[in-house]
Tab-separated table of N, CA and C in Angstrom:
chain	number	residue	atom	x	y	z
A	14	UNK	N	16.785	1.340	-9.700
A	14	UNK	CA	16.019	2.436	-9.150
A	14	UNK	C	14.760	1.925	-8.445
A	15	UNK	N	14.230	0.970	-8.817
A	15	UNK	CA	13.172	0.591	-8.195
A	15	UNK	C	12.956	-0.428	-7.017
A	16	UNK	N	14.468	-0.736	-6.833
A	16	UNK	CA	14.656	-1.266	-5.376
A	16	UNK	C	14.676	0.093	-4.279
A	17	UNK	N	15.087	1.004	-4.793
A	17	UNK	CA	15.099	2.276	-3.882
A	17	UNK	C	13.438	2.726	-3.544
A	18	UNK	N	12.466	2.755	-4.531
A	18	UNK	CA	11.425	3.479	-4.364
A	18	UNK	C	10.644	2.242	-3.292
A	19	UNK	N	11.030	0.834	-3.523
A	19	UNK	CA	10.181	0.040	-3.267
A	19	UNK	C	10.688	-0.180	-1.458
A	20	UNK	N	12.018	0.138	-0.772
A	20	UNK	CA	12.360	0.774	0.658
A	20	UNK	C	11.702	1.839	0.500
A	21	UNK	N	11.041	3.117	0.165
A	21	UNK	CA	10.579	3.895	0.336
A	21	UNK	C	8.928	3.667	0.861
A	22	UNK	N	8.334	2.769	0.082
A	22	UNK	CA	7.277	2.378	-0.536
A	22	UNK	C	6.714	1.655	0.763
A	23	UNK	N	7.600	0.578	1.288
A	23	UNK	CA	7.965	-0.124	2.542
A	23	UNK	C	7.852	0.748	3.845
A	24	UNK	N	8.714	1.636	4.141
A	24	UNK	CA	9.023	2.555	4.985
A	24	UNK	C	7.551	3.034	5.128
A	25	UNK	N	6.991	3.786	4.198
A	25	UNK	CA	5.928	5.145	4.417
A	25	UNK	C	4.472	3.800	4.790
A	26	UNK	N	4.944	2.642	4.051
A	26	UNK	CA	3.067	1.901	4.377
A	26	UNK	C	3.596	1.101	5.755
A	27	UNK	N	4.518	1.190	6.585
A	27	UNK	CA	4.697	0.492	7.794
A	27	UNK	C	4.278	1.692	8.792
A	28	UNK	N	4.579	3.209	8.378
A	28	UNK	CA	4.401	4.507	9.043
A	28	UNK	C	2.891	4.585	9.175
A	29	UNK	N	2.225	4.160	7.733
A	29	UNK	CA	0.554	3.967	7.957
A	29	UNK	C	-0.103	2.817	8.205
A	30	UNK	N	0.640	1.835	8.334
A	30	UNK	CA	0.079	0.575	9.382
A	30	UNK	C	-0.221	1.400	10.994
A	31	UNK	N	1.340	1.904	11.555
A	31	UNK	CA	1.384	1.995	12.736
A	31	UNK	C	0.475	3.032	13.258
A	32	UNK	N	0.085	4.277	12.295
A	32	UNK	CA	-0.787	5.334	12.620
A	32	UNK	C	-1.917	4.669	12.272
A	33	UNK	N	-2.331	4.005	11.796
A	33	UNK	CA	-3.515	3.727	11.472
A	33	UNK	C	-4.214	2.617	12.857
A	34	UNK	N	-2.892	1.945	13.292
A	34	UNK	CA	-3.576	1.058	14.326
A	34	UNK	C	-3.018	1.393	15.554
A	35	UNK	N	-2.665	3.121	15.878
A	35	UNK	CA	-3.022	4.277	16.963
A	35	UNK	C	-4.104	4.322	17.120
A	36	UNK	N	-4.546	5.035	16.160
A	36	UNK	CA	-6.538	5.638	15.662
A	36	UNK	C	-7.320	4.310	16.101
A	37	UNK	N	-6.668	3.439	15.458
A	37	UNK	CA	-7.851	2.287	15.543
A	37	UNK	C	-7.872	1.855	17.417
A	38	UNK	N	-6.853	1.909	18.131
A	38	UNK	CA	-6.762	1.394	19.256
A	38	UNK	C	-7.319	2.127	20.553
A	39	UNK	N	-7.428	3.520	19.944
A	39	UNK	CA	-7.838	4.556	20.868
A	39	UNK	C	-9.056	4.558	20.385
A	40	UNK	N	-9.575	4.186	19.493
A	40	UNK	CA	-11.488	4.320	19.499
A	40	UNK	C	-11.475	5.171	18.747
A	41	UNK	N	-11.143	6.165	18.123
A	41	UNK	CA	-11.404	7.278	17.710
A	41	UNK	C	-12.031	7.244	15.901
A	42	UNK	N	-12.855	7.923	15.635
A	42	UNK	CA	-13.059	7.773	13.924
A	42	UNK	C	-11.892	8.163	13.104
A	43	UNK	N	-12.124	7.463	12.145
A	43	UNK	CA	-10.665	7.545	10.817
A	43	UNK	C	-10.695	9.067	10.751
A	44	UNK	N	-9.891	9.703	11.081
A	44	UNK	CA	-9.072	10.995	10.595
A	44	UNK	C	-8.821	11.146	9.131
A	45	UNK	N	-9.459	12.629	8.603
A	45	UNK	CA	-9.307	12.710	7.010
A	45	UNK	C	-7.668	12.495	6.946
A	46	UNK	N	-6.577	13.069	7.573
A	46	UNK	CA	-5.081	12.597	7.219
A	46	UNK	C	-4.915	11.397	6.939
A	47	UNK	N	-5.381	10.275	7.749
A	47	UNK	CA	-5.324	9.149	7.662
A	47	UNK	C	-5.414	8.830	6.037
A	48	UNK	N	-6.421	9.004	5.865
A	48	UNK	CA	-6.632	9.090	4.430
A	48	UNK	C	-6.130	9.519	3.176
A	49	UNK	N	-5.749	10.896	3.221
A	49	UNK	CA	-4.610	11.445	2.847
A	49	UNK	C	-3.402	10.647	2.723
A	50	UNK	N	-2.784	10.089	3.861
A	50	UNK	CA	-1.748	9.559	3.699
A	50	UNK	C	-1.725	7.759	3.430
A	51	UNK	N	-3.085	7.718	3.032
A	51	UNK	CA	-3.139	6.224	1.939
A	51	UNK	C	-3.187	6.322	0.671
A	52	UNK	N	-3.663	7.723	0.461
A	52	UNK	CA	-3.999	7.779	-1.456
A	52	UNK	C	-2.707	8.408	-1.402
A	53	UNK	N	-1.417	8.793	-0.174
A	53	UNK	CA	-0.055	9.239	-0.889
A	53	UNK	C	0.709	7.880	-0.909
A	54	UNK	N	-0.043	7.040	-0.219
A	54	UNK	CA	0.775	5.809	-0.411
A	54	UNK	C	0.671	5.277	-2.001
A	55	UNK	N	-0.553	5.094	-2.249
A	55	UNK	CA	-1.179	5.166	-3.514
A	55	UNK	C	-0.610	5.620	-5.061
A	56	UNK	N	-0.006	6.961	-4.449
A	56	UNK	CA	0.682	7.518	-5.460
A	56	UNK	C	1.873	6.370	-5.609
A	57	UNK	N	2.499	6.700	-4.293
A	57	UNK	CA	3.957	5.628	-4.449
A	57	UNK	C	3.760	4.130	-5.085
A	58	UNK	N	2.820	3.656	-4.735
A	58	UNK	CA	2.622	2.246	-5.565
A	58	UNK	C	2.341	2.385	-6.934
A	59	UNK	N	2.070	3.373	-7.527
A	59	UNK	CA	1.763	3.520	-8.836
A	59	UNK	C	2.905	4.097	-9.475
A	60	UNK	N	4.214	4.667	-8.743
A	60	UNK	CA	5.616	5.294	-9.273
A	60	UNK	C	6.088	4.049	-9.180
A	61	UNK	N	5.917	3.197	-7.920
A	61	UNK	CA	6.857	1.974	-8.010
A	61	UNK	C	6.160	1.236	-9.242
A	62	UNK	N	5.031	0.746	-9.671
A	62	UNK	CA	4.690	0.028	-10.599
A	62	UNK	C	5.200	0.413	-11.760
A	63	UNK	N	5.079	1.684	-12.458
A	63	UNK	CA	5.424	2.675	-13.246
A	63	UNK	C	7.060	1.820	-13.546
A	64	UNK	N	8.178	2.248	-12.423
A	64	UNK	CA	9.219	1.579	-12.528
A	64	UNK	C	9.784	0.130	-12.735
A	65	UNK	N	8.320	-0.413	-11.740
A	65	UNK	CA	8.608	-2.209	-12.396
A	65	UNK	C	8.436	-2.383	-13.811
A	66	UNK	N	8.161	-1.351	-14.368
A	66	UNK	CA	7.504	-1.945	-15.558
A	66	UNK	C	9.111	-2.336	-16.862
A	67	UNK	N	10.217	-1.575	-16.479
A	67	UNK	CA	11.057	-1.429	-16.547
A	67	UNK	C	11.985	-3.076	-16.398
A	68	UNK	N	11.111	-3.595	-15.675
A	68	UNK	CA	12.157	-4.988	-15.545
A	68	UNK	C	11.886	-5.565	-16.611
A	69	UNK	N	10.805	-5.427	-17.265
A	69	UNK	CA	10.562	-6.437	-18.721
A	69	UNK	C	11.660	-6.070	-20.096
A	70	UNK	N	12.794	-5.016	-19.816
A	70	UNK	CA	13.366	-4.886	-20.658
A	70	UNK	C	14.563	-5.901	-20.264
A	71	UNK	N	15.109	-5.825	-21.798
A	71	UNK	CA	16.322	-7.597	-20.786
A	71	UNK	C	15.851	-8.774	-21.176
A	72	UNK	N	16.509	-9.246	-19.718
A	72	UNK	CA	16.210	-10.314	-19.372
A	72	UNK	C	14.243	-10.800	-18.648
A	73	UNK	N	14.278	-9.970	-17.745
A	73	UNK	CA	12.897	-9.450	-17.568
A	73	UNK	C	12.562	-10.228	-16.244
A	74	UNK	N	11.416	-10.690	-15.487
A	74	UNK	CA	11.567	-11.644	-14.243
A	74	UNK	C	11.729	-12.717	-14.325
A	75	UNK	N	12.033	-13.592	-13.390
A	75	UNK	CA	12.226	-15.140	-13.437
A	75	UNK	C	10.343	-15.691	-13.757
A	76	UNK	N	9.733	-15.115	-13.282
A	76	UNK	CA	8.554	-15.316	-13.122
A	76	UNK	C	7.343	-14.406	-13.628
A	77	UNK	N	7.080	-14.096	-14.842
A	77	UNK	CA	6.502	-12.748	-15.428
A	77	UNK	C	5.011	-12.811	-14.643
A	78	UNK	N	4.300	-13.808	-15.106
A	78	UNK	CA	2.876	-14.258	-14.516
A	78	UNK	C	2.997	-13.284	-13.121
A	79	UNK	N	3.787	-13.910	-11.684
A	79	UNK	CA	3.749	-13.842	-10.635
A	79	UNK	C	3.688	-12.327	-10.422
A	80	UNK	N	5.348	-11.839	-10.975
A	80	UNK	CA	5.482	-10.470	-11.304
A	80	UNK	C	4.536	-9.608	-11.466
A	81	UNK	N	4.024	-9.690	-12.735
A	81	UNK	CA	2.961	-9.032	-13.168
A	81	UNK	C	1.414	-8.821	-12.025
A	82	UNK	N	1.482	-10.144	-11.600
A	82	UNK	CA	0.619	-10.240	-10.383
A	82	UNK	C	0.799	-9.142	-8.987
A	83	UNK	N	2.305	-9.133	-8.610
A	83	UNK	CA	2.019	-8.263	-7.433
A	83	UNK	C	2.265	-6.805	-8.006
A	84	UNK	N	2.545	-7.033	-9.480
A	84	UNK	CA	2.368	-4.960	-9.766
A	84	UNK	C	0.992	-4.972	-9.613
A	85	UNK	N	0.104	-5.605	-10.242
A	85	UNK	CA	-1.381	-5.527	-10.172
A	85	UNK	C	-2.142	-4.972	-9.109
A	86	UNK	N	-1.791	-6.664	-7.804
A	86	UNK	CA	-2.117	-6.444	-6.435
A	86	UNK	C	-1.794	-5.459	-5.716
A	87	UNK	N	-0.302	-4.581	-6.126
A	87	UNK	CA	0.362	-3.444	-5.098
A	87	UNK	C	-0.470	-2.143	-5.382
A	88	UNK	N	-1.045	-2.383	-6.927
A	88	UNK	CA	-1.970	-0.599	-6.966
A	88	UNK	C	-3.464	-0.961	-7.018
A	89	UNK	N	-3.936	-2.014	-6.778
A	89	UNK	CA	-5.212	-2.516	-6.277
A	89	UNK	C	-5.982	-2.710	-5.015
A	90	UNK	N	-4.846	-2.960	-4.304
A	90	UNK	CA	-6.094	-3.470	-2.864
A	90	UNK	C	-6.068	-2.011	-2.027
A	91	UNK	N	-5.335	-1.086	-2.577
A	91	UNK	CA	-5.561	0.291	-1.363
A	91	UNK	C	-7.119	0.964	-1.824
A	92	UNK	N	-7.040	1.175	-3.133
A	92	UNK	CA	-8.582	1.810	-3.366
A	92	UNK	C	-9.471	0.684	-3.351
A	93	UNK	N	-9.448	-0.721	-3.487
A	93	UNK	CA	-10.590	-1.254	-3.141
A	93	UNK	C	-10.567	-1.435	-1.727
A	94	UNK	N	-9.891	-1.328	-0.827
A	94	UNK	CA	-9.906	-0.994	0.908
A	94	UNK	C	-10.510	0.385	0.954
A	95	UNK	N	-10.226	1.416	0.808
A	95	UNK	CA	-10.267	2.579	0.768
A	95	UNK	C	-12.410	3.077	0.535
A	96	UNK	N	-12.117	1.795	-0.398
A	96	UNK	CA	-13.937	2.265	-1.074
A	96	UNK	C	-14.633	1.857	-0.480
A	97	UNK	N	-14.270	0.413	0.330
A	97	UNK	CA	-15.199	-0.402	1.200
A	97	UNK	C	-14.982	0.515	2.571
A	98	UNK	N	-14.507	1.543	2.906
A	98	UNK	CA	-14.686	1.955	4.380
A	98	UNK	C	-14.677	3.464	3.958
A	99	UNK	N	-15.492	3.487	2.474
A	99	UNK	CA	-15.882	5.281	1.804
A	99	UNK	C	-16.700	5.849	3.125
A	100	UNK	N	-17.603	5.524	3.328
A	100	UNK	CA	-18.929	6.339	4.246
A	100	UNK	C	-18.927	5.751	5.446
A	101	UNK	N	-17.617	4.753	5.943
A	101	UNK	CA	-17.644	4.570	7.197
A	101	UNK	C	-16.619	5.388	8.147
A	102	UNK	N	-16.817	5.911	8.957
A	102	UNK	CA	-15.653	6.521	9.714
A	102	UNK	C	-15.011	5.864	11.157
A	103	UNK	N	-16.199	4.875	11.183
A	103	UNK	CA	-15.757	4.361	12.646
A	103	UNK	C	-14.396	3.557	12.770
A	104	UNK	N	-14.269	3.790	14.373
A	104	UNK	CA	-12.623	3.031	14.502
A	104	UNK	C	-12.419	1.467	14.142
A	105	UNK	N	-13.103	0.900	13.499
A	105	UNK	CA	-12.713	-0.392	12.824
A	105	UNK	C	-12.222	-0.009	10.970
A	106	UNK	N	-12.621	1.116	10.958
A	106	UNK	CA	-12.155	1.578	9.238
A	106	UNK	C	-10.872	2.181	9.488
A	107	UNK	N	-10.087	2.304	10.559
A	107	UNK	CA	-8.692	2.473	10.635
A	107	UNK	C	-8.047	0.967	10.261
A	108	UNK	N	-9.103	0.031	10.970
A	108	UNK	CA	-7.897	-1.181	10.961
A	108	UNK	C	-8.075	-1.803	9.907
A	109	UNK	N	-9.180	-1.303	8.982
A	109	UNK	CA	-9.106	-2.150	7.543
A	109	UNK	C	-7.987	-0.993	6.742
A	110	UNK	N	-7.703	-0.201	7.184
A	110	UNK	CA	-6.671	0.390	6.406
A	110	UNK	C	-5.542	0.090	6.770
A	111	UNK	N	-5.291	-0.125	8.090
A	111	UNK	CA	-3.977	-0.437	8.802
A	111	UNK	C	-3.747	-2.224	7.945
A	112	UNK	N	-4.803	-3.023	7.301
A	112	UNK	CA	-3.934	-4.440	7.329
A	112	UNK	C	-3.786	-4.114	5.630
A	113	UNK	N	-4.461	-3.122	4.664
A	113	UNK	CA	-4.257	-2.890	3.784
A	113	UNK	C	-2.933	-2.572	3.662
A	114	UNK	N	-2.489	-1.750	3.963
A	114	UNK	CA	-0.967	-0.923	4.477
A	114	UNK	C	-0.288	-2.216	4.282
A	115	UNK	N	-0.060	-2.566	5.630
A	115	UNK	CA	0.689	-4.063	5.721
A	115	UNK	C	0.241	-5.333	4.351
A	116	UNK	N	-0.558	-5.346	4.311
A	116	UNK	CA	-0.503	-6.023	2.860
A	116	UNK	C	0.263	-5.471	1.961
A	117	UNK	N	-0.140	-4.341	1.555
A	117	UNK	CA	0.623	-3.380	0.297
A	117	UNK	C	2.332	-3.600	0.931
A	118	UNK	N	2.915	-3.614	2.378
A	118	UNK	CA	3.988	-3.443	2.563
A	118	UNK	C	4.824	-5.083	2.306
A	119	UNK	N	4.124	-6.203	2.655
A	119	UNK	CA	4.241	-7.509	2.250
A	119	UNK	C	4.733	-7.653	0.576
A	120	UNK	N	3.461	-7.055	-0.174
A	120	UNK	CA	3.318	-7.554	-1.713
A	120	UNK	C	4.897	-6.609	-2.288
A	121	UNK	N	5.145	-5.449	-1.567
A	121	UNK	CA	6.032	-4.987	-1.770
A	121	UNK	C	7.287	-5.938	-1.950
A	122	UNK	N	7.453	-6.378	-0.565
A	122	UNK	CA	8.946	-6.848	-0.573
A	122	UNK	C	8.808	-8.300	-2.033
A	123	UNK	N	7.455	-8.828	-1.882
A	123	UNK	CA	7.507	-10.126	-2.411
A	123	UNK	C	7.634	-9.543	-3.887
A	124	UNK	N	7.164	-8.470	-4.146
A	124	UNK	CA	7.858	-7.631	-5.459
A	124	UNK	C	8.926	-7.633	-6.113
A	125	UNK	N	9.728	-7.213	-5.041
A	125	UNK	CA	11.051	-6.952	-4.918
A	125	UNK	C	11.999	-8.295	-5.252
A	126	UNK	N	11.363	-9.114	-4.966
A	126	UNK	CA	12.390	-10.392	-4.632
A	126	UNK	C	11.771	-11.255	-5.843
A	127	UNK	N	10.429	-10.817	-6.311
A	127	UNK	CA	10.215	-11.830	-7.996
A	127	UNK	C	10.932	-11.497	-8.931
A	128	UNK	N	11.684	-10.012	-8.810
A	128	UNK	CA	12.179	-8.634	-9.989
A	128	UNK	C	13.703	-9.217	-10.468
């Protein structure tokens, strides 16, 4: 099940890379949606973690340390991105959200493939 959420997970933070580095390219200030649709990303990294947690029954990962590492990193770096561009709105706080995204969409797959 958690190879499914984690294509999902993939899908929706590549959708907010690409909107996010629209906003950022046209100049324009971060849009409250924008936002919106990082703390829904947010949610999803915390259902997918929720579900990794699930691999420790068993056999469990080849690599628990590592593992354990990108559940950590996947529900961490969006709100500490998120906090560092709290009271900024200008069009460079799209693109610290846009490489957050793409990070979160990276740690994803490398998730996927420690599991």
């Amino acid at each position: 099940m958690s190879t499914q959420i984690t294509f999902i997970v993939v899908g929706y933070a590549v959708l907010v890379v690409v909107l996010a580095l629209v906003v950022a390219f046209r100049r324009g200030e971060r849009p409250g949606w924008l936002d919106q649709m990082t703390w829904m990303l947010e949610v999803l990294l915390v259902i997918r973690a929720l579900a990794g947690l699930g691999a420790f029954s068993g056999d469990g990962p080849d690599s628990t340390s590592t593992y354990v590492g990108y559940l950590l990193a996947s529900v961490c770096v969006l709100p500490i991105a998120m906090q560092s561009v709290k009271d900024d709105r200008a069009p460079w706080s799209s693109g610290v959200v846009a490489v957050a995204a793409l990070a979160i969409a990276v740690v994803a797959v490398r998730l996927e493939m420690t599991a």
